[in-house]
Coordinates of C-alpha atoms and ligand atoms in Angstrom, one line a residue:
X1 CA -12.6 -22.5 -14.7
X2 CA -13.0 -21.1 -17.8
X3 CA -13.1 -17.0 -18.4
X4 CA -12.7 -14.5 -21.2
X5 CA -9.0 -14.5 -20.9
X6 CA -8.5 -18.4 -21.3
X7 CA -7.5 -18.0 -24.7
X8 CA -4.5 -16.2 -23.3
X9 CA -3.2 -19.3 -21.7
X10 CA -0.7 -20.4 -23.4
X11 CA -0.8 -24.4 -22.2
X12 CA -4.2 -26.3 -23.4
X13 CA -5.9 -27.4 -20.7
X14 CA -4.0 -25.4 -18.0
X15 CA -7.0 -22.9 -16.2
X16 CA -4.4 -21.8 -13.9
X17 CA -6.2 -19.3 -11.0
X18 CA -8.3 -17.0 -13.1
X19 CA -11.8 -17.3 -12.0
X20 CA -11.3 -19.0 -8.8
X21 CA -13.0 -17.3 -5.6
X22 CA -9.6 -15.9 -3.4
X23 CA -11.5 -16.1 -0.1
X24 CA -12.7 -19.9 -0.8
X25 CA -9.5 -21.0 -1.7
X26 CA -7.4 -19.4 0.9
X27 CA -8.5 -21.7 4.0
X28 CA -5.7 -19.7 6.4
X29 CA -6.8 -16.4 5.6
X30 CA -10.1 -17.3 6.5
X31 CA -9.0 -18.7 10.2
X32 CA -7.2 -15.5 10.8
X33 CA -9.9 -12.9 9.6
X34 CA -13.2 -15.3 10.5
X35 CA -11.4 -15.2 14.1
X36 CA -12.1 -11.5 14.2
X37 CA -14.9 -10.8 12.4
X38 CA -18.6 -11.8 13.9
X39 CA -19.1 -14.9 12.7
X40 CA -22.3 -15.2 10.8
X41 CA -22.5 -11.6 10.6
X42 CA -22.8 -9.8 7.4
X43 CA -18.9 -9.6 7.0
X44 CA -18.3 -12.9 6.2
X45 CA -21.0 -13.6 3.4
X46 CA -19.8 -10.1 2.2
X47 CA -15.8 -11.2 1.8
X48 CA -16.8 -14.7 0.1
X49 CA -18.7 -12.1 -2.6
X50 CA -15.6 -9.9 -2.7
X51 CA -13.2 -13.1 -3.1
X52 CA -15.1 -13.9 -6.1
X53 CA -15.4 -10.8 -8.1
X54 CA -11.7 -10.1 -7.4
X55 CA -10.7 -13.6 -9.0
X56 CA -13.4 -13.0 -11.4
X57 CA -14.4 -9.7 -12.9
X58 CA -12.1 -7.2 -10.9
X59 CA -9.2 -9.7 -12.0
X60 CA -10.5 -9.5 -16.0
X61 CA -10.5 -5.6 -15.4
X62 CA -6.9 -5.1 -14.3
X63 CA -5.7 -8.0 -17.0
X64 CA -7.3 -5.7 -19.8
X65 CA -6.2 -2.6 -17.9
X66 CA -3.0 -3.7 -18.5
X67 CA -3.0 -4.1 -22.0
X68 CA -0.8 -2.6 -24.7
X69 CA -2.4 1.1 -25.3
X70 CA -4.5 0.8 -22.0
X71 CA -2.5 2.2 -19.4
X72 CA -3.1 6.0 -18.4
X73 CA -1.7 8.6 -20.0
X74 CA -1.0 12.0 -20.0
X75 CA -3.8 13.9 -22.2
X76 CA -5.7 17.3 -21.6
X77 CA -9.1 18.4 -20.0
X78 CA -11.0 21.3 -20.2
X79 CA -11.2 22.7 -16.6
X80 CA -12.6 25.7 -16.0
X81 CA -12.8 27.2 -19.8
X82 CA -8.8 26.6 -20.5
X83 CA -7.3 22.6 -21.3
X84 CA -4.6 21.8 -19.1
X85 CA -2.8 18.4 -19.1
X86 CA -4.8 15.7 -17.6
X87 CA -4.2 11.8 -16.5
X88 CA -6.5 9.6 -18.8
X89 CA -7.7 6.3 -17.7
X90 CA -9.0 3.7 -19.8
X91 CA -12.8 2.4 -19.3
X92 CA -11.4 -0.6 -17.7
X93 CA -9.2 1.1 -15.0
X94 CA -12.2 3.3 -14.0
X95 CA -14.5 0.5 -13.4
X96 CA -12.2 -1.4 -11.1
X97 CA -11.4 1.5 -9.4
X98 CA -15.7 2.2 -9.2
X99 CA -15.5 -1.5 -8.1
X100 CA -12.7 -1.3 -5.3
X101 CA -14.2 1.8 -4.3
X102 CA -18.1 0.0 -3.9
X103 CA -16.8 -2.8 -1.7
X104 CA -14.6 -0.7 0.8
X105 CA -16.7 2.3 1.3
X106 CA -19.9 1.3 -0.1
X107 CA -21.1 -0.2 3.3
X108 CA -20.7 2.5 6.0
X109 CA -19.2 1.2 9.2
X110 CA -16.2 -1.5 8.3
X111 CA -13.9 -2.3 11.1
X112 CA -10.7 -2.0 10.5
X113 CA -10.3 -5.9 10.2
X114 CA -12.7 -6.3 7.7
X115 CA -10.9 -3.1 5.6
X116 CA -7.9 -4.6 5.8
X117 CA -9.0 -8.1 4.9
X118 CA -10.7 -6.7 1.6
X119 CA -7.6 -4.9 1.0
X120 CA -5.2 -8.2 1.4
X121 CA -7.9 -9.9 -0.6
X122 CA -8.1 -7.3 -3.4
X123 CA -4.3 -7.4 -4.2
X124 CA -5.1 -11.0 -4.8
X125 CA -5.2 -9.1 -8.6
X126 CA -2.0 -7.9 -8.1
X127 CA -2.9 -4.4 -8.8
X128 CA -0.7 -1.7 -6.7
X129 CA -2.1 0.8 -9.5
X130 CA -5.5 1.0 -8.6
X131 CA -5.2 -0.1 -4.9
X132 CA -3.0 2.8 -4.1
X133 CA -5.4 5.1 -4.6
X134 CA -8.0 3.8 -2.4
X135 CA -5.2 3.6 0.3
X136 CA -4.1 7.1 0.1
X137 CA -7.9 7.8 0.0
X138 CA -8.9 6.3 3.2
X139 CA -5.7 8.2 5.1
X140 CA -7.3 11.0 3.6
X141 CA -9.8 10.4 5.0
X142 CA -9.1 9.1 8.9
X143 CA -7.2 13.2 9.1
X144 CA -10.1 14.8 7.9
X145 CA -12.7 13.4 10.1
X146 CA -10.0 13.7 13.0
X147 CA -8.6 16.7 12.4
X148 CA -10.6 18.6 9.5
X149 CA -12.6 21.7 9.8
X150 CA -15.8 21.8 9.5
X151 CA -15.5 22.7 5.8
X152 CA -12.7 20.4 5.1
X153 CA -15.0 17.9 6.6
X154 CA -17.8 18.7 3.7
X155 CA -15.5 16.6 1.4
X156 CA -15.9 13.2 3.0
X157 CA -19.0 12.2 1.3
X158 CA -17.3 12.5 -2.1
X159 CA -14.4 10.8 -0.9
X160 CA -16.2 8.0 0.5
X161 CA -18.7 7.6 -2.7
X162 CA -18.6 4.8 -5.0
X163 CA -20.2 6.8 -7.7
X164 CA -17.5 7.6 -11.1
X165 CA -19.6 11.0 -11.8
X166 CA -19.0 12.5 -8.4
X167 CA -16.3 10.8 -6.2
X168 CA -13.1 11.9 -5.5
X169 CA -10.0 10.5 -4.4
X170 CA -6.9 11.7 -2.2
X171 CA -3.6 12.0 -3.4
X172 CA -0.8 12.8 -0.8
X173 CA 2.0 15.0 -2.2
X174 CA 4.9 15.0 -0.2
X175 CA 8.5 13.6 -1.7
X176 CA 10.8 16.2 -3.8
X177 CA 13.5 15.7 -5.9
X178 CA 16.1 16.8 -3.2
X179 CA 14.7 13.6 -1.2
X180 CA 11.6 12.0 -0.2
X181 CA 13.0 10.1 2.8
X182 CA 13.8 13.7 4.6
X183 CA 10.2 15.7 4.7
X184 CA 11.8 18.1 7.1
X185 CA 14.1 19.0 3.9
X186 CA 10.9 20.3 1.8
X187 CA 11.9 23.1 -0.2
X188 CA 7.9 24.1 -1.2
X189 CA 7.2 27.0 0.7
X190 CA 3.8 27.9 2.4
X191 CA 2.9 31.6 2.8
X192 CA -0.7 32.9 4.5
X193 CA -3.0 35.2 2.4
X194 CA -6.3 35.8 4.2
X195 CA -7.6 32.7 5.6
X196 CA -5.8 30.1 3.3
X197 CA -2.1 30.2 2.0
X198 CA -0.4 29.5 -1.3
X199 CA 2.2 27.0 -2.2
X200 CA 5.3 27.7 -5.0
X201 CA 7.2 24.3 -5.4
X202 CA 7.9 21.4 -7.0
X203 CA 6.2 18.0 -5.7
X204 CA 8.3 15.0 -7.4
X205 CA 6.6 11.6 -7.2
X206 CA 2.4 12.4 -7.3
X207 CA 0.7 9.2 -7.6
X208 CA -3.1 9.4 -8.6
X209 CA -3.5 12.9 -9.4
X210 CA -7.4 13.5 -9.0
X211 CA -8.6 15.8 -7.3
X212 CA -8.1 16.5 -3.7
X213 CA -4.6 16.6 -2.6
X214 CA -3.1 16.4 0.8
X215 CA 0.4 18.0 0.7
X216 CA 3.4 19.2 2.7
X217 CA 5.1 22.6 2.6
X218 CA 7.4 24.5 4.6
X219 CA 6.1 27.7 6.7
X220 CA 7.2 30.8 5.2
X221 CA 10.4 32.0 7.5
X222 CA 10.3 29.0 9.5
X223 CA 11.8 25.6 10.1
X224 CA 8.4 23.9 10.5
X225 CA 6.6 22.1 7.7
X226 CA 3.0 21.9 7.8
X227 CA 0.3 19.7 6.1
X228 CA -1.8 21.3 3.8
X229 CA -5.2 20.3 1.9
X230 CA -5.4 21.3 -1.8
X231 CA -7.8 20.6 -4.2
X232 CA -7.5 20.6 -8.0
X233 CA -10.2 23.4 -9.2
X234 CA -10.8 26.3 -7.4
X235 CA -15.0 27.1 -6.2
X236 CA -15.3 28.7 -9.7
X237 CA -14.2 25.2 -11.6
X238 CA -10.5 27.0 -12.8
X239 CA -7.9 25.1 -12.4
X240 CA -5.9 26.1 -8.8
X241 CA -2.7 27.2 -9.2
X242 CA -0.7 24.2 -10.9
X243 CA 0.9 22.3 -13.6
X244 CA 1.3 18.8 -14.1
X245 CA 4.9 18.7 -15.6
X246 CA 5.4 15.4 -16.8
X247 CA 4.1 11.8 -16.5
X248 CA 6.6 9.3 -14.9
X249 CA 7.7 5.9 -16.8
X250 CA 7.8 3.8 -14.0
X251 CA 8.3 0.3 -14.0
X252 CA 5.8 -0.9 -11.6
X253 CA 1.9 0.3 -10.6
X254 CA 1.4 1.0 -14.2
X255 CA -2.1 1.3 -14.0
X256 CA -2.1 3.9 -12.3
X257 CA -0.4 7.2 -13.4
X258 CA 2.5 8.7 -11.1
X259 CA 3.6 12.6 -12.3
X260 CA 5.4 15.4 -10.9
X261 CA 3.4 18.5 -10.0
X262 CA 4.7 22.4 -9.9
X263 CA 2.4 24.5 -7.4
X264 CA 2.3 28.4 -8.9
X265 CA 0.8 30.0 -6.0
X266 CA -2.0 27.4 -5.7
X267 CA -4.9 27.4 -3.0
X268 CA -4.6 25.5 0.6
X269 CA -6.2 24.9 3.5
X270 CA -3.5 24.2 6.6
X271 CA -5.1 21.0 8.6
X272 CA -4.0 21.0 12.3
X273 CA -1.6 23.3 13.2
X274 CA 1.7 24.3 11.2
X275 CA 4.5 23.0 13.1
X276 CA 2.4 19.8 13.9
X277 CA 2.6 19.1 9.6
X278 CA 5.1 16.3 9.8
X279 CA 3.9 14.6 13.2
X280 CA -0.1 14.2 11.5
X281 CA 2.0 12.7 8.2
X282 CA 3.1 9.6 10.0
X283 CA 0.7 9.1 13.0
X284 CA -2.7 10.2 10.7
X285 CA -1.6 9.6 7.0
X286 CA 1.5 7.2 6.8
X287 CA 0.2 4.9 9.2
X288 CA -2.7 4.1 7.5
X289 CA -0.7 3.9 4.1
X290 CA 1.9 1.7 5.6
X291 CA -0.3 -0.8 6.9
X292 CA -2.3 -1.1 3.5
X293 CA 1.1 -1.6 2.0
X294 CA 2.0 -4.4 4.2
X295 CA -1.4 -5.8 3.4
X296 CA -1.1 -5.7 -0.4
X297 CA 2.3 -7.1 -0.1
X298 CA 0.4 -9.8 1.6
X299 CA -2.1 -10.1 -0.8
X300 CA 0.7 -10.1 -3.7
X301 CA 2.5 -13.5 -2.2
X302 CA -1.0 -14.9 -1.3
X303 CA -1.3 -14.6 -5.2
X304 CA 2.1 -15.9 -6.1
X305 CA 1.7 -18.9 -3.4
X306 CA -1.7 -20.0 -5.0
X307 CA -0.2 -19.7 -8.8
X308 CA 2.7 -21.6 -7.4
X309 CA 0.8 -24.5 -6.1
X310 CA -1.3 -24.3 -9.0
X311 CA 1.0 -25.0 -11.3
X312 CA 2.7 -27.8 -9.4
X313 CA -0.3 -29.7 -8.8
X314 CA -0.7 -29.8 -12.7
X315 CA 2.7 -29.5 -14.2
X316 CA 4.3 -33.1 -14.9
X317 CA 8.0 -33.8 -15.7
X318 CA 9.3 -37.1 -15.3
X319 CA 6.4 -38.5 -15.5
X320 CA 5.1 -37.2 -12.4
X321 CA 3.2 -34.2 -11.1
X322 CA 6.1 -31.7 -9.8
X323 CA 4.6 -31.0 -6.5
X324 CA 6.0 -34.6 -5.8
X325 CA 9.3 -33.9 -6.1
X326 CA 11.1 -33.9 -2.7
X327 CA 12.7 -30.3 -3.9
X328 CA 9.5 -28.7 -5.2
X329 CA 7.7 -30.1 -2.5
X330 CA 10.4 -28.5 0.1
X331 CA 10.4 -25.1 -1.5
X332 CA 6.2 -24.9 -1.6
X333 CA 6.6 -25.6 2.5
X334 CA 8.6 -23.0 2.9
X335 CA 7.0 -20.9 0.5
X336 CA 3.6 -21.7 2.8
X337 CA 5.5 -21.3 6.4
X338 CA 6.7 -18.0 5.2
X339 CA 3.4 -16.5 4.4
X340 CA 1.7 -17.9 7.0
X341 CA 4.2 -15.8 9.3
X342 CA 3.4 -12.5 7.2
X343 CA -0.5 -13.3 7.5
X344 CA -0.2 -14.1 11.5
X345 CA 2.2 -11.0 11.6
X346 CA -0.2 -8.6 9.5
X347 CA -3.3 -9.6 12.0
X348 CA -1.1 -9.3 14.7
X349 CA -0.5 -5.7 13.4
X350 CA -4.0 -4.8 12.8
X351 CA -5.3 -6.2 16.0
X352 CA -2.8 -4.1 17.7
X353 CA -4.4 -0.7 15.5
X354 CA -7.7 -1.5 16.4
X355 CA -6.8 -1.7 19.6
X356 CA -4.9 1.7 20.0
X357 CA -2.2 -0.3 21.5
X358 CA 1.1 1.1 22.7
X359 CA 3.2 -1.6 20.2
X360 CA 0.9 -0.6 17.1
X361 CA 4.0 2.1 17.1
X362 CA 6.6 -0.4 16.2
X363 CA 4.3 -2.8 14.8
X364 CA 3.5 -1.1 11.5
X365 CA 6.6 -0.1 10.5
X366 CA 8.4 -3.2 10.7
X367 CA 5.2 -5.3 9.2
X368 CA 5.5 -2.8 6.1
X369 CA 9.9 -3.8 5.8
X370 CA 9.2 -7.2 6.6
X371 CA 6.0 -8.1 4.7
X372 CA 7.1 -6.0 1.8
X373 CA 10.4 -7.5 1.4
X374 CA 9.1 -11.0 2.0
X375 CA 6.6 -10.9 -0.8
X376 CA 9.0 -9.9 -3.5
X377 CA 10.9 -12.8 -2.5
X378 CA 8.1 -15.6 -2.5
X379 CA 7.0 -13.6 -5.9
X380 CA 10.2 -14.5 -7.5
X381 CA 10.6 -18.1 -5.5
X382 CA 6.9 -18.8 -7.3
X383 CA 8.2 -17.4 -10.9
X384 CA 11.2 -19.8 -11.1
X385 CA 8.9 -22.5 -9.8
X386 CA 6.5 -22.2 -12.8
X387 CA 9.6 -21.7 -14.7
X388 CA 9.5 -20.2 -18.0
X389 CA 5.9 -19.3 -17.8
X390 CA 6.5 -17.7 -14.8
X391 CA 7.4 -14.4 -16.8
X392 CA 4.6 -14.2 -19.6
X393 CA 2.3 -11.8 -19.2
X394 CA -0.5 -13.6 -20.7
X395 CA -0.2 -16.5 -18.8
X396 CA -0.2 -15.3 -15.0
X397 CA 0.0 -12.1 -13.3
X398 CA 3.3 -13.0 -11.4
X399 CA 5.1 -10.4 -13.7
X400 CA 2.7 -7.8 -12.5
X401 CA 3.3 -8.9 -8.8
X402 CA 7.0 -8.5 -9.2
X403 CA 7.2 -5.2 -10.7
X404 CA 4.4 -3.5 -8.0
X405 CA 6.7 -5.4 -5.3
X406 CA 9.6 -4.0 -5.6
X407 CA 7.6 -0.1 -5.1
X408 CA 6.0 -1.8 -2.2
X409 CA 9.3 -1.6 -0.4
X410 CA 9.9 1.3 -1.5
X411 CA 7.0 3.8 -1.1
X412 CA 5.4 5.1 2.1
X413 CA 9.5 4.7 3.4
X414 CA 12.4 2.7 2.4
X415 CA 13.7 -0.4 4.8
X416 CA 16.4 1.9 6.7
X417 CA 14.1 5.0 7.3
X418 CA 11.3 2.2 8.5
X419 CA 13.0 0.7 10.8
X420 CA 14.3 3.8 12.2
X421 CA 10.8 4.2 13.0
X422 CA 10.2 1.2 14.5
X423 CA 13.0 0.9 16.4
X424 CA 12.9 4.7 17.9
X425 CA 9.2 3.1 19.4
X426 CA 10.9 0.3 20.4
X427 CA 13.3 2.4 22.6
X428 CA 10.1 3.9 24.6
X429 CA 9.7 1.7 27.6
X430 CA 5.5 1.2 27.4
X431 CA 5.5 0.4 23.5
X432 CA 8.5 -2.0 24.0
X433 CA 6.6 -3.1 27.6
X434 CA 3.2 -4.0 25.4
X435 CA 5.2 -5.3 22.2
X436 CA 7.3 -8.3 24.3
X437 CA 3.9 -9.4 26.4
X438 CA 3.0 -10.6 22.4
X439 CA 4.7 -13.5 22.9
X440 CA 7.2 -13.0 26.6
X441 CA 8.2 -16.9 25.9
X442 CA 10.1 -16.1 22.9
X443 CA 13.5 -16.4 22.4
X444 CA 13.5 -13.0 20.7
X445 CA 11.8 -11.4 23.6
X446 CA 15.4 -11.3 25.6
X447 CA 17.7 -10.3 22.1
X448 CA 15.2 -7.2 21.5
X449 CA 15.3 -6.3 25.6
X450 CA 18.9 -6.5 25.5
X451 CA 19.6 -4.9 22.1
X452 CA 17.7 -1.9 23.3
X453 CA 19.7 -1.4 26.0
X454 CA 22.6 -2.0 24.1
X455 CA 21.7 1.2 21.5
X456 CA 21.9 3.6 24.3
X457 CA 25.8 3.5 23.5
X458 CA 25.2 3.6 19.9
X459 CA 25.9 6.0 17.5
X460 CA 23.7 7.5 14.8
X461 CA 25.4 5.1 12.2
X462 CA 25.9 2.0 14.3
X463 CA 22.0 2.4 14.8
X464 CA 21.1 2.4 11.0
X465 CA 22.7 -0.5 10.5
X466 CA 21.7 -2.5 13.5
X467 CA 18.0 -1.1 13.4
X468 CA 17.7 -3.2 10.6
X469 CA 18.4 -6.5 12.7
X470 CA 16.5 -5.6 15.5
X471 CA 13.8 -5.3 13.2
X472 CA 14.2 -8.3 11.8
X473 CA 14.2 -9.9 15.0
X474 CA 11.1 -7.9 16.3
X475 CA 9.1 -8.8 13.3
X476 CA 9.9 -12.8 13.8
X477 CA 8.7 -12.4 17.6
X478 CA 5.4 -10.6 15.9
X479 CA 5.2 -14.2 13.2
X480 CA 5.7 -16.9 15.8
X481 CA 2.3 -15.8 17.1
Ligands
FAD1 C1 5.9 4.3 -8.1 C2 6.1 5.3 -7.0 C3 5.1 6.1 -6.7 C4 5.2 7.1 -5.7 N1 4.2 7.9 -5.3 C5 4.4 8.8 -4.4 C6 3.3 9.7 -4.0 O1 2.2 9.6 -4.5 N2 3.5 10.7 -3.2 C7 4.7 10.9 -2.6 O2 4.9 11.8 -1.8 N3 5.8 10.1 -2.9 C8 5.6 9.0 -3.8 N4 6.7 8.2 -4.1 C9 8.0 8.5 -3.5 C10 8.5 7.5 -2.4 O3 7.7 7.7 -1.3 C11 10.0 7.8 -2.3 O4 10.6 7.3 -3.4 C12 10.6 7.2 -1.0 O5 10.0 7.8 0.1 C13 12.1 7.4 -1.0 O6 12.4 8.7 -1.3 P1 13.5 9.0 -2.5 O7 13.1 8.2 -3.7 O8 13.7 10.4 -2.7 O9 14.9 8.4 -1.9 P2 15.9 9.1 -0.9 O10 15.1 9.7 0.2 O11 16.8 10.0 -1.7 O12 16.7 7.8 -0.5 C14 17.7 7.2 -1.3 C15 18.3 6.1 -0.5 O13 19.0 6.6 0.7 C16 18.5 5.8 1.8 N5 18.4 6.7 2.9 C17 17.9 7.9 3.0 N6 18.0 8.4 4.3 C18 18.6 7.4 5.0 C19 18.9 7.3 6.4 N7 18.7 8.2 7.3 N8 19.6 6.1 6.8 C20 19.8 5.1 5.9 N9 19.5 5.2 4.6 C21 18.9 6.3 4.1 C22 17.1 5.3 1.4 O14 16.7 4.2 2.1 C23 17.3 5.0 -0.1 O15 17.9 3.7 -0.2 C24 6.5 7.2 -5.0 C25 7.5 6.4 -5.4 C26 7.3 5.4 -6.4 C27 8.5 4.5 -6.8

């Protein structure tokens, strides 16, 4: 199908996926979210349009987004009468962003199974930069209308807007350079004045720095760290108590800009209470993140399967099409089996949060490990299958996938601190109960019943490393559903 960027393809007559409508073509995504969604109800028309502009316009967006000269960088704004460094974003990345923003929170009311299949469907574009955002945005949001006050509450309207002139999204500022994996180790330190408090610290890793902030920071004279709201201008439009230091060069997410931050005494609102800071990170914010990162990491080898096939289906060697080679052939199976398992694990996952059910608790965790780390492998398994094109720029957005894959795994929690979460829910009786009635006829039902029993006797190192198995195993039972 021909598009704008065509003339970027390096092989005459090669259209590869550009254009193409990612719900139409993705017949087993469609069985798993059409079985959830009411069919014939506005959802489904609604994805078919969202398929389309994310293999059409969205997709053109991120491509030129991408371009040499266009990614963000660090620049100054005037903010209330004095310029202080600011991210600049090129037209491009602002319009997808506008675009993303439109079809998730445009429509009040989306389940969470129609969310999540817009956000599988929109990393069909390969494009951690600009979904990232939008994920930290809706955790944002979930805590505030759970736990806000009322005047916290007055900023959901902007954070749920479409419109460029007034919306806002959430950043969530919580890793430091001592370590991200250990929150309880924050060295930025709260302390009240009147009804708010002021933070002095460095924040390390601050992807998407707009303009409302949720942030951690350790209580003044105590061991607990709370979670804190902080927006970027105070009432009177000054800027609050702040410096961006530095913008990051990171190899992956480009599009988006990821800096490190130095609070100077800067304005926040506590949300919840202060000791419950690092319990409403995981259960309110990192849940919801985690998730969306196991559904772009699903989107990403959704991408790389299609651009595989693609290419097989039209590359000839030999005189033949490749596909019909016995080893191409056997790699695309498996390349297809796996996802399938990461798409029947992912619903299996969001089913499960929907629900409020017990084995949600281990569920997410080990979907965002297993997913994650899955993807960058059927990413690369789909580069060496288009071979040499398989790393131009120009000609796919594979290299794009790979670099934003690798930070899948690694933001929101690395593998070892993941599946210490997972397997700590696994250990209490009702999640471990409600997780095994999945599937009791598995064979990994009885491994994971006896491997928990087994970890009483374990030690805090035997049970890093063996976690990681029992995760492994866990997420299988989760794919063989
Ligand atoms: C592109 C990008 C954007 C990011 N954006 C943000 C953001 O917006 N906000 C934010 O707060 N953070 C952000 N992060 C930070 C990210 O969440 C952290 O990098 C991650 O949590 C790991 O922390 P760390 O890098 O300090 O590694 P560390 O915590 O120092 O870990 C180093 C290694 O030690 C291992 N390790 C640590 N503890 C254990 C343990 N108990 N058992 C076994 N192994 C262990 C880890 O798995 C890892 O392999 C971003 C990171 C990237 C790459």
């Amino acid at each position: 199908m021909a598009t704008e960027t065509d003339e970027n393809a390096v092989l005459p007559g090669y259209a590869g996926t550009r254009g193409l409508n990612f719900w139409e073509a993705d017949a087993d995504l469609r069985d798993e979210a059409e079985a959830r969604l009411s069919c014939g109800g506005p959802s489904i028309p609604a994805l078919r349009e969202f398929g389309g502009l994310v293999g059409g316009r969205l997709g053109g967006l991120i491509e030129a987004a991408h371009k040499t000269g266009k990614l963000p960088r660090l620049g100054t704004a005037e903010l209330g009468g004095a310029r202080v460094p600011a991210i600049e974003y090129c037209p491009e990345q602002l319009e997808a962003r506008r675009l993303l923003a439109r079809a998730m929170y445009g429509r009040p009311g989306l389940s969470l199974h129609e969310r999540m299949t817009l956000a599988v469907l929109s990393n069909y574009a390969g494009e951690g930069g600009i979904t990232c955002p939008l994920a930290m945005t809706e955790g944002l949001i979930g805590l505030l209308e759970t736990r806000g006050t009322p005047a916290q509450k007055a900023w959901l309207p902007k954070l749920r807007s479409d419109d460029p002139d007034w919306a806002l999204t959430g950043g969530q500022f919580v890793t430091e350079r001592q370590g991200g994996s250990n929150v309880s180790a924050n060295e930025t330190v709260a302390v009240p004045d009147g009804d708010a408090w002021r933070l002095t610290g460095t924040k390390w890793f601050c992807s998407n720095p707009g303009e409302l902030w949720v942030t951690t920071a350790k209580v003044e004279g105590t061991p607990h760290v709370g979670l804190f709201l902080v927006a970027r201008r105070l009432a009177d439009g000054r800027p609050n108590g702040h410096r961006i230091l530095r913008k990051k060069e990171i190899g992956g997410t480009r599009g988006k800009a990821t800096v490190e931050v130095e609070y100077e005494g800067a304005r926040a609102e506590l949300i919840g209470r202060a000791r419950e800071g690092l319990v409403l990170l995981v259960d309110e914010i990192l849940s919801v993140s985690r998730l969306h990162v196991a559904g772009a990491a699903l989107g990403f080898a959704s991408r790389a399967l299609l651009e595989a096939e693609t290419f097989a289906a039209w590359r000839v060697a030999y005189g033949r099409a490749i596909k019909d080679m016995p080893s191409v052939a056997a790699r695309l199976k498996r390349m297809r089996l796996t996802r399938r398992g990461m798409l029947r694990a992912f619903y299996a996952g969001v089913d499960a949060v929907a629900a409020g059910a017990p084995e949600a608790e281990a569920l997410v965790p080990l979907l965002k490990v297993e997913v994650s780390k899955r993807a960058t492998f059927l990413i690369r398994e789909a580069q060496l299958l288009v071979g040499g094109h398989g790393i131009l720029d120009d000609f796919s957005p594979l290299n794009r996938l790979a670099d934003d894959a690798i930070v899948n795994e690694i933001w929101e929690g690395t593998h070892p601190i993941l599946c210490g979460h997972a397997a700590k829910a696994l250990r209490r009786p009702r999640v471990l109960d409600a997780f095994l009635k999945l599937r009791r006829a598995s064979p990994y039902a009885g491994e994971i019943r006896a491997r928990i029993e087994a970890s009483r006797r374990w030690s805090d190192d035997e049970k890093n490393l063996k976690d990681e198995d029992l995760v492994g195993q866990a997420y299988e039972l989760a794919a063989e559903l």
